[in-house]
XYZ file of C-alpha atoms in Angstrom:
519
model
C 4.431 17.764 -18.194
C 0.995 16.022 -18.702
C -1.637 18.721 -19.448
C -4.056 20.045 -17.043
C -7.218 22.001 -18.255
C -6.852 25.397 -16.452
C -10.552 26.126 -16.641
C -11.488 22.747 -15.062
C -8.917 23.192 -12.360
C -10.087 26.684 -11.568
C -13.720 25.407 -11.414
C -12.801 22.641 -8.991
C -10.903 25.145 -6.883
C -13.806 27.682 -6.488
C -16.203 24.985 -5.650
C -13.783 23.030 -3.453
C -14.631 19.896 -5.248
C -13.136 17.136 -3.011
C -13.082 14.716 -6.167
C -10.096 16.771 -7.328
C -8.051 16.681 -4.056
C -4.735 15.106 -4.892
C -5.215 15.360 -8.713
C -3.619 18.852 -8.846
C -2.375 21.661 -6.842
C -2.809 25.533 -7.330
C 0.025 27.827 -7.021
C -0.688 31.360 -6.437
C 1.572 33.912 -8.207
C 0.879 36.769 -5.780
C 1.551 34.817 -2.555
C 4.146 32.284 -3.814
C 2.021 29.538 -2.112
C 0.494 26.236 -3.194
C -2.622 24.780 -2.249
C -5.047 21.849 -2.556
C -8.286 22.231 -4.391
C -10.138 22.171 -1.101
C -8.304 24.757 0.582
C -10.536 26.901 2.802
C -8.831 30.178 1.687
C -10.512 32.733 -0.529
C -9.911 31.564 -4.159
C -7.439 33.576 -5.942
C -8.206 35.267 -9.269
C -7.869 32.987 -12.301
C -5.114 34.941 -13.784
C -2.922 34.550 -10.687
C -3.176 30.780 -10.620
C -0.846 28.239 -12.111
C -1.879 24.499 -11.854
C 0.527 21.624 -11.193
C 0.015 17.878 -11.097
C 2.024 17.230 -8.087
C 3.330 19.142 -4.888
C 6.948 18.466 -6.103
C 6.234 20.397 -9.273
C 4.811 23.219 -7.485
C 7.686 23.173 -4.765
C 10.359 22.924 -7.512
C 8.785 26.066 -9.229
C 9.454 28.097 -6.103
C 6.181 27.939 -4.430
C 5.834 26.955 -0.670
C 3.135 24.685 0.970
C -0.054 26.240 2.328
C -0.180 26.111 6.041
C -4.117 25.820 5.989
C -4.912 23.097 3.616
C -1.594 21.219 4.371
C -0.569 19.596 1.182
C 1.063 16.871 3.089
C -2.248 15.356 4.004
C -3.628 15.304 0.528
C -4.308 11.752 -0.984
C -1.574 10.408 -2.954
C -3.382 9.196 -5.975
C -0.483 8.380 -8.530
C -2.354 10.035 -11.542
C 0.369 8.913 -13.791
C -0.074 5.311 -13.337
C -1.028 3.658 -16.589
C 0.722 6.664 -18.339
C 4.396 6.043 -17.405
C 4.926 2.617 -15.734
C 8.612 3.735 -15.325
C 7.756 6.750 -13.268
C 5.476 4.715 -10.933
C 8.066 2.253 -10.277
C 10.688 4.991 -9.669
C 8.327 6.517 -7.199
C 8.018 3.266 -5.358
C 11.537 3.293 -5.020
C 11.930 6.859 -3.851
C 9.218 6.000 -1.234
C 11.362 2.948 -0.115
C 14.167 5.804 0.589
C 16.370 5.127 -2.403
C 17.331 8.597 -2.983
C 17.738 9.426 0.852
C 20.992 7.647 1.134
C 24.207 9.539 1.056
C 25.506 7.707 -1.927
C 22.158 7.847 -3.750
C 21.669 9.468 -7.034
C 19.366 9.649 -9.946
C 21.838 7.501 -11.953
C 21.494 4.706 -9.394
C 17.770 5.065 -9.598
C 17.639 5.042 -13.412
C 20.016 1.998 -13.720
C 17.478 0.063 -11.119
C 14.999 0.728 -13.681
C 16.851 -0.101 -16.753
C 16.612 3.449 -18.495
C 19.146 6.260 -18.812
C 19.165 8.854 -16.200
C 18.394 11.742 -18.807
C 15.435 9.566 -20.029
C 14.307 9.252 -16.363
C 14.441 13.121 -15.747
C 12.718 13.629 -18.934
C 9.690 11.282 -17.938
C 9.519 12.851 -14.431
C 9.202 16.397 -15.845
C 6.703 15.072 -18.488
C 4.415 13.227 -15.934
C 5.124 14.956 -12.641
C 6.649 18.444 -13.662
C 9.587 17.859 -11.276
C 12.869 16.125 -11.010
C 13.452 12.798 -9.077
C 15.519 14.634 -6.645
C 12.798 17.444 -6.230
C 10.242 14.639 -5.578
C 12.418 12.973 -3.005
C 13.097 16.384 -1.195
C 9.353 17.232 -1.428
C 8.535 13.844 0.216
C 10.886 14.522 3.065
C 9.638 17.876 3.654
C 6.056 17.135 3.571
C 6.502 14.182 5.901
C 8.496 16.351 8.318
C 5.708 18.953 8.066
C 3.250 16.407 9.027
C 5.396 15.158 11.860
C 5.688 18.824 13.154
C 1.902 19.310 13.002
C 0.574 16.004 14.213
C 3.321 14.850 16.784
C 5.236 16.355 19.484
C 8.640 14.592 18.616
C 11.580 17.110 19.317
C 12.898 18.782 16.089
C 16.129 16.781 16.200
C 13.945 13.569 15.896
C 11.672 15.082 13.068
C 14.861 15.752 11.047
C 16.219 12.314 11.505
C 12.742 10.531 11.006
C 12.165 12.535 7.781
C 15.459 11.565 6.142
C 17.450 14.720 6.504
C 21.075 14.226 6.958
C 21.648 16.733 9.716
C 19.601 19.234 11.789
C 21.386 22.004 10.001
C 20.357 20.997 6.611
C 16.734 20.353 8.133
C 16.595 23.986 9.518
C 17.958 25.527 6.354
C 15.354 23.936 3.910
C 12.393 24.952 6.264
C 13.728 28.501 6.502
C 14.110 28.762 2.756
C 10.807 27.209 2.144
C 8.622 28.635 4.868
C 10.565 31.739 5.753
C 10.597 30.642 9.381
C 12.201 27.880 11.448
C 10.333 24.553 11.697
C 9.692 25.135 15.405
C 7.506 28.032 14.425
C 5.195 25.806 12.611
C 4.339 23.628 15.601
C 1.084 23.833 17.494
C 1.756 23.387 21.305
C 0.746 20.000 22.685
C 1.939 17.619 25.390
C 4.415 14.885 24.097
C 3.426 11.350 24.396
C 5.981 9.391 26.695
C 6.606 5.769 26.535
C 9.216 3.722 28.395
C 10.515 1.890 25.199
C 10.384 4.519 22.465
C 8.454 7.306 20.805
C 4.657 6.744 20.070
C 3.623 8.706 16.970
C 0.014 8.786 15.548
C -0.279 10.208 11.896
C -3.399 10.467 9.651
C -3.002 8.573 6.325
C -5.599 9.967 3.632
C -7.223 8.023 0.900
C -9.541 8.862 -1.855
C -13.030 7.467 -0.732
C -14.832 5.143 -0.855
C -12.778 2.790 1.134
C -14.183 -0.704 1.962
C -12.528 -1.388 5.297
C -14.676 -4.443 5.904
C -13.367 -6.193 3.006
C -9.680 -5.286 4.047
C -10.366 -6.365 7.751
C -11.761 -9.696 6.493
C -8.665 -10.242 4.173
C -6.280 -9.345 7.059
C -8.076 -11.657 9.597
C -8.058 -14.842 7.488
C -4.271 -14.487 7.309
C -3.418 -13.144 10.798
C -0.531 -14.818 12.831
C -1.339 -14.995 16.435
C 1.322 -13.297 18.370
C 2.363 -10.954 15.421
C -1.099 -9.742 14.379
C -4.308 -8.960 16.017
C -7.378 -7.962 14.121
C -10.674 -6.556 15.491
C -13.650 -5.030 13.333
C -12.273 -1.397 13.963
C -8.408 -1.829 14.323
C -5.587 -3.711 12.875
C -2.254 -4.296 15.070
C 0.947 -5.897 14.080
C 4.633 -6.086 15.055
C 7.658 -5.414 12.653
C 11.391 -5.256 12.644
C 13.848 -3.603 10.329
C 17.550 -2.591 10.196
C 16.769 0.250 12.731
C 14.986 -1.745 15.539
C 11.603 -3.024 16.574
C 8.057 -1.690 16.912
C 4.319 -2.159 16.403
C 1.445 -0.346 14.569
C -2.220 0.045 15.177
C -4.274 1.019 12.168
C -7.933 2.153 12.380
C -10.364 4.342 10.379
C -10.263 7.882 11.372
C -13.897 8.929 12.445
C -15.274 11.572 10.153
C -12.282 11.510 8.010
C -11.259 10.127 4.605
C -8.104 8.685 6.402
C -6.675 5.888 8.474
C -5.346 6.741 11.736
C -1.982 4.948 12.270
C -0.413 4.809 15.891
C 3.392 3.696 15.575
C 5.487 2.611 18.514
C 9.210 2.343 17.409
C 12.466 1.817 19.072
C 14.059 4.268 16.773
C 12.483 7.284 14.810
C 14.352 6.485 11.731
C 11.961 3.642 11.280
C 9.031 5.954 10.740
C 9.203 6.664 6.916
C 9.652 3.072 5.933
C 6.911 1.846 8.318
C 4.317 4.581 7.118
C 5.262 3.396 3.479
C 4.331 -0.187 4.660
C 1.044 0.795 6.150
C 0.215 2.646 2.760
C 1.251 -0.357 0.858
C -0.776 -2.840 3.048
C -3.853 -0.870 3.051
C -3.531 0.292 -0.667
C -4.424 3.884 0.330
C -2.927 5.243 -2.975
C -5.277 3.528 -5.222
C -7.382 5.794 -7.461
C -10.552 3.635 -7.346
C -12.520 6.057 -9.506
C -10.220 5.453 -12.389
C -9.874 1.805 -11.796
C -13.814 1.489 -11.483
C -14.296 3.509 -14.851
C -11.810 1.111 -16.671
C -12.953 -2.126 -15.462
C -16.662 -1.577 -15.373
C -16.668 -1.815 -19.248
C -16.282 -5.630 -18.471
C -19.894 -7.467 -18.217
C -18.227 -9.788 -15.545
C -16.597 -7.187 -13.520
C -19.277 -4.506 -13.565
C -21.662 -5.879 -10.987
C -18.583 -6.567 -8.692
C -17.322 -3.138 -8.920
C -20.857 -1.690 -8.342
C -21.299 -3.888 -5.259
C -17.846 -2.997 -3.785
C -16.575 0.342 -5.276
C -14.268 0.908 -2.456
C -12.422 -2.518 -2.660
C -8.466 -2.173 -2.407
C -5.940 -4.774 -3.233
C -4.117 -5.494 -0.031
C -0.372 -5.424 0.088
C 2.312 -7.399 1.818
C 3.951 -5.824 4.926
C 7.313 -6.632 3.278
C 8.386 -8.579 0.256
C 10.201 -11.380 2.229
C 7.188 -12.001 4.558
C 4.819 -12.068 1.637
C 6.828 -14.338 -0.473
C 7.159 -16.652 2.525
C 3.423 -16.766 2.992
C 2.989 -17.308 -0.826
C 5.106 -20.322 -0.740
C 3.452 -21.917 2.309
C 0.051 -21.306 0.472
C 1.037 -23.367 -2.568
C -1.690 -26.053 -3.173
C -3.214 -25.662 0.267
C -6.064 -23.540 1.640
C -5.610 -20.214 3.291
C -6.319 -21.616 6.722
C -3.631 -24.450 6.232
C -1.119 -21.717 4.972
C -1.825 -19.785 8.044
C -1.238 -22.806 10.408
C 2.120 -23.549 8.818
C 3.193 -19.751 9.088
C 2.109 -19.791 12.692
C 4.411 -22.716 13.434
C 7.405 -21.123 11.452
C 6.843 -17.786 13.415
C 6.541 -19.637 16.800
C 9.740 -21.414 16.181
C 11.842 -18.746 14.562
C 10.175 -15.463 15.137
C 11.919 -12.616 17.237
C 10.504 -11.936 20.667
C 9.199 -8.416 21.329
C 8.745 -6.764 24.709
C 5.014 -5.822 25.221
C 6.366 -2.612 26.871
C 7.310 -1.643 23.406
C 4.512 -3.062 21.305
C 1.838 -1.536 23.759
C -0.373 -4.585 23.489
C -0.279 -8.117 25.037
C -1.438 -9.527 21.861
C 1.664 -8.531 20.246
C 4.855 -10.398 21.217
C 6.531 -11.797 18.337
C 7.821 -10.551 14.803
C 8.334 -12.365 11.533
C 11.675 -14.201 11.228
C 14.376 -12.434 9.671
C 15.576 -13.675 6.376
C 19.059 -14.503 7.798
C 17.393 -16.535 10.540
C 15.330 -18.760 8.291
C 18.302 -19.130 5.897
C 20.217 -20.740 8.597
C 17.324 -22.729 10.337
C 16.294 -26.373 9.685
C 12.811 -26.180 8.413
C 12.118 -29.824 7.721
C 10.221 -30.314 10.976
C 7.641 -27.677 10.304
C 5.062 -29.890 8.858
C 5.377 -28.912 5.247
C 6.808 -30.893 2.172
C 10.554 -31.026 2.113
C 10.595 -29.132 -1.374
C 8.573 -26.457 0.142
C 10.801 -25.993 3.151
C 13.813 -25.932 0.934
C 12.113 -23.295 -1.178
C 11.712 -21.127 2.038
C 15.197 -21.658 3.025
C 16.718 -20.744 -0.444
C 14.336 -17.678 -0.609
C 15.579 -16.429 2.717
C 19.276 -16.917 1.517
C 18.509 -15.014 -1.742
C 17.067 -12.096 0.325
C 19.774 -12.014 2.919
C 22.352 -11.886 -0.065
C 20.177 -9.127 -1.888
C 17.834 -7.112 0.342
C 16.645 -5.230 -2.973
C 15.096 -8.548 -4.446
C 11.549 -7.117 -3.773
C 12.091 -3.543 -5.129
C 10.388 -2.602 -8.507
C 12.410 -3.510 -11.659
C 12.102 -2.394 -15.268
C 8.817 -4.197 -16.017
C 6.391 -6.725 -14.790
C 7.966 -9.367 -16.915
C 11.324 -8.744 -15.321
C 9.997 -8.889 -11.876
C 8.341 -12.311 -12.554
C 11.356 -13.669 -14.179
C 13.375 -12.534 -11.152
C 11.326 -14.590 -8.798
C 10.701 -17.699 -11.098
C 14.548 -17.987 -11.174
C 14.425 -18.834 -7.471
C 13.763 -22.709 -6.711
C 10.240 -23.540 -5.803
C 8.590 -20.386 -7.349
C 6.547 -20.858 -10.336
C 4.502 -18.320 -12.451
C 1.498 -18.354 -10.076
C 3.757 -17.713 -6.906
C 5.618 -14.937 -8.803
C 2.735 -13.080 -10.017
C 1.121 -13.181 -6.691
C 4.493 -11.828 -5.072
C 4.451 -9.203 -7.840
C 0.986 -8.205 -7.009
C 1.138 -8.053 -3.262
C 4.732 -7.137 -2.490
C 6.039 -5.165 -5.361
C 2.613 -3.516 -6.098
C 2.563 -4.325 -9.721
C -1.031 -3.218 -10.598
C -0.900 -5.257 -13.842
C 0.080 -8.538 -11.990
C -2.431 -11.357 -12.649
C -2.003 -15.123 -11.605
C -4.145 -16.450 -14.301
C -3.768 -20.022 -13.315
C -5.408 -19.293 -9.861
C -8.133 -21.848 -9.229
C -10.401 -19.278 -7.328
C -9.835 -16.798 -10.426
C -10.818 -19.339 -12.951
C -13.953 -20.318 -10.698
C -15.041 -16.582 -10.478
C -14.438 -16.136 -14.210
C -16.854 -19.189 -15.276
C -20.085 -17.957 -16.886
C -23.296 -19.331 -15.542
C -23.743 -22.749 -16.976
C -20.774 -22.496 -19.108
C -17.252 -24.383 -18.884
C -14.485 -23.183 -16.708
C -11.973 -21.270 -18.772
C -8.396 -22.254 -19.205
C -5.672 -20.086 -17.697
C -4.666 -19.039 -21.147
C -8.354 -17.996 -22.023
C -8.649 -16.006 -18.759
C -5.266 -14.332 -19.523
C -6.463 -13.300 -22.934
C -9.698 -11.877 -21.535
C -7.825 -9.972 -18.890
C -5.648 -8.209 -21.498
C -8.495 -5.684 -21.652
C -8.295 -4.937 -17.950
C -4.757 -3.956 -18.086
C -3.070 -1.854 -16.447
C -5.411 -2.625 -13.590
C -5.568 -6.516 -13.735
C -4.481 -6.785 -10.018
C -7.642 -5.087 -9.009
C -9.671 -7.266 -11.310
C -8.126 -10.323 -9.640
C -9.009 -8.660 -6.288
C -12.653 -8.268 -7.129
C -12.853 -11.861 -8.562
C -11.235 -13.294 -5.426
C -13.657 -11.297 -3.149
C -16.707 -12.449 -5.178
C -15.550 -16.158 -4.654
C -15.085 -15.459 -1.015
C -18.526 -13.825 -0.482
C -20.194 -16.848 -2.364
C -18.242 -19.224 0.030
C -19.872 -17.350 3.270
C -23.137 -17.386 1.715
C -25.552 -20.095 3.186
C -26.804 -22.634 1.008
C -30.364 -22.438 -0.088
C -32.682 -24.758 2.254
C -29.484 -25.959 4.202
C -31.556 -25.857 7.393
C -34.439 -27.548 5.822
C -32.114 -30.406 4.273
C -30.140 -30.853 7.706
C -33.468 -31.309 9.336
C -34.694 -33.811 6.676
C -31.584 -35.751 7.248
C -32.298 -36.172 11.000
C -36.042 -37.358 10.336
C -36.689 -41.053 10.118
C -37.628 -42.372 6.658
C -39.551 -45.385 5.654
C -37.559 -48.305 4.309
C -39.090 -48.165 1.076
C -38.240 -44.613 0.767
C -34.612 -45.185 1.890
C -34.315 -47.579 -0.877
C -35.846 -45.398 -3.505
C -33.244 -42.761 -2.466
C -30.218 -45.240 -2.291
């Protein structure tokens, strides 16, 4: 397991230093409870403390979660990223529920990542202090604990939503872990009732700072009317998956370092995957301090990071939708790509009942892969080759729903996408960055990146030159790209100097001799 300095951890614990929340957990030998560094309980004696890098490690060692500081609400900072890429990819697959299915196993997980199961277990114990199975179970338990604490879902639905195979298994795990049945952990409250399905509101914590304005600007520029609605203080969208339909509203939680997500779903089994999608889109797991410390050593990036320390790299809602957006955006502006996507969704999107979505702005969901695979897209106003690329992508996803899950390496992921017709290096890197959440993805040939990387008065770098410079930004090149893109977008929104004066001068009559002189 990666080493933790016990003295430094204890100092953070006694001072309740919020900067360390999510970086380690304190297990108390006398109470057999593990806590966050900010726990309001009286600090235990140093000799009674053991420190673990993850909640799963503490739980696998036999400690139970604290009921006061609630480890399930701690920011998930993925401190192992940059240390073990294999572990971070495995965690992404676990978050997608790969180990929740009945036929799931560590062997299947390891095979997906291109390593042996013994090697994967060794990496997990080295970097997380727990096995893959323990991590998956801890994820289920903590999500169930959050549903118990923050919602009024019946216990049977909590068990179903958190991935337990049966209510009996759910009750047994909680009795073993907390020494009481799950119902005893609930605070009394009135259950929200809707006509079309349960409504659930959850807090999704993050490590501050968080640049909400930049996130909203990015989402607004790409929002599809009818599927998404964006306002300064909230983002709404529809979704579908194998379990049903639904909608989500995301907004900053006042006074908290968290987002508030209100989900309306037709089936509670949708909840884990939808929460994972919200986390992906809003990039709440980014360790912005570590990213800033690494990238600020570059003279080009340093002022950008200082100006926007809480900037995140927005993710795609799901891989298929993001890949379609990326194909539509090839060689056109964001506005043109949005218009193409709007037509595609209007013609082939799935209708949703506003009684389910809870908002009249939300009436359609993005087309499913099997629908676009069978549709004639030649009349959508896009080049024939692009329409063919969307159709073939849809067919590939319909045949292999795991197409957008993390693979053994970034190179493997990019190669997987470039094998599809109509997807080149730029598109593959962009899909890897937004959909697969490869933190080191970097579409070096992007025109905006090349423009942002141009030194004042100097020539524009070639993609090869930019890629070479970006080697020093690894493993956070995706965040470097996001800062470069944001700088270009901000420059485009800035008014040109003397633009009013120049416009006024163009309206003033000028003498013939002067017009000739300027001709």
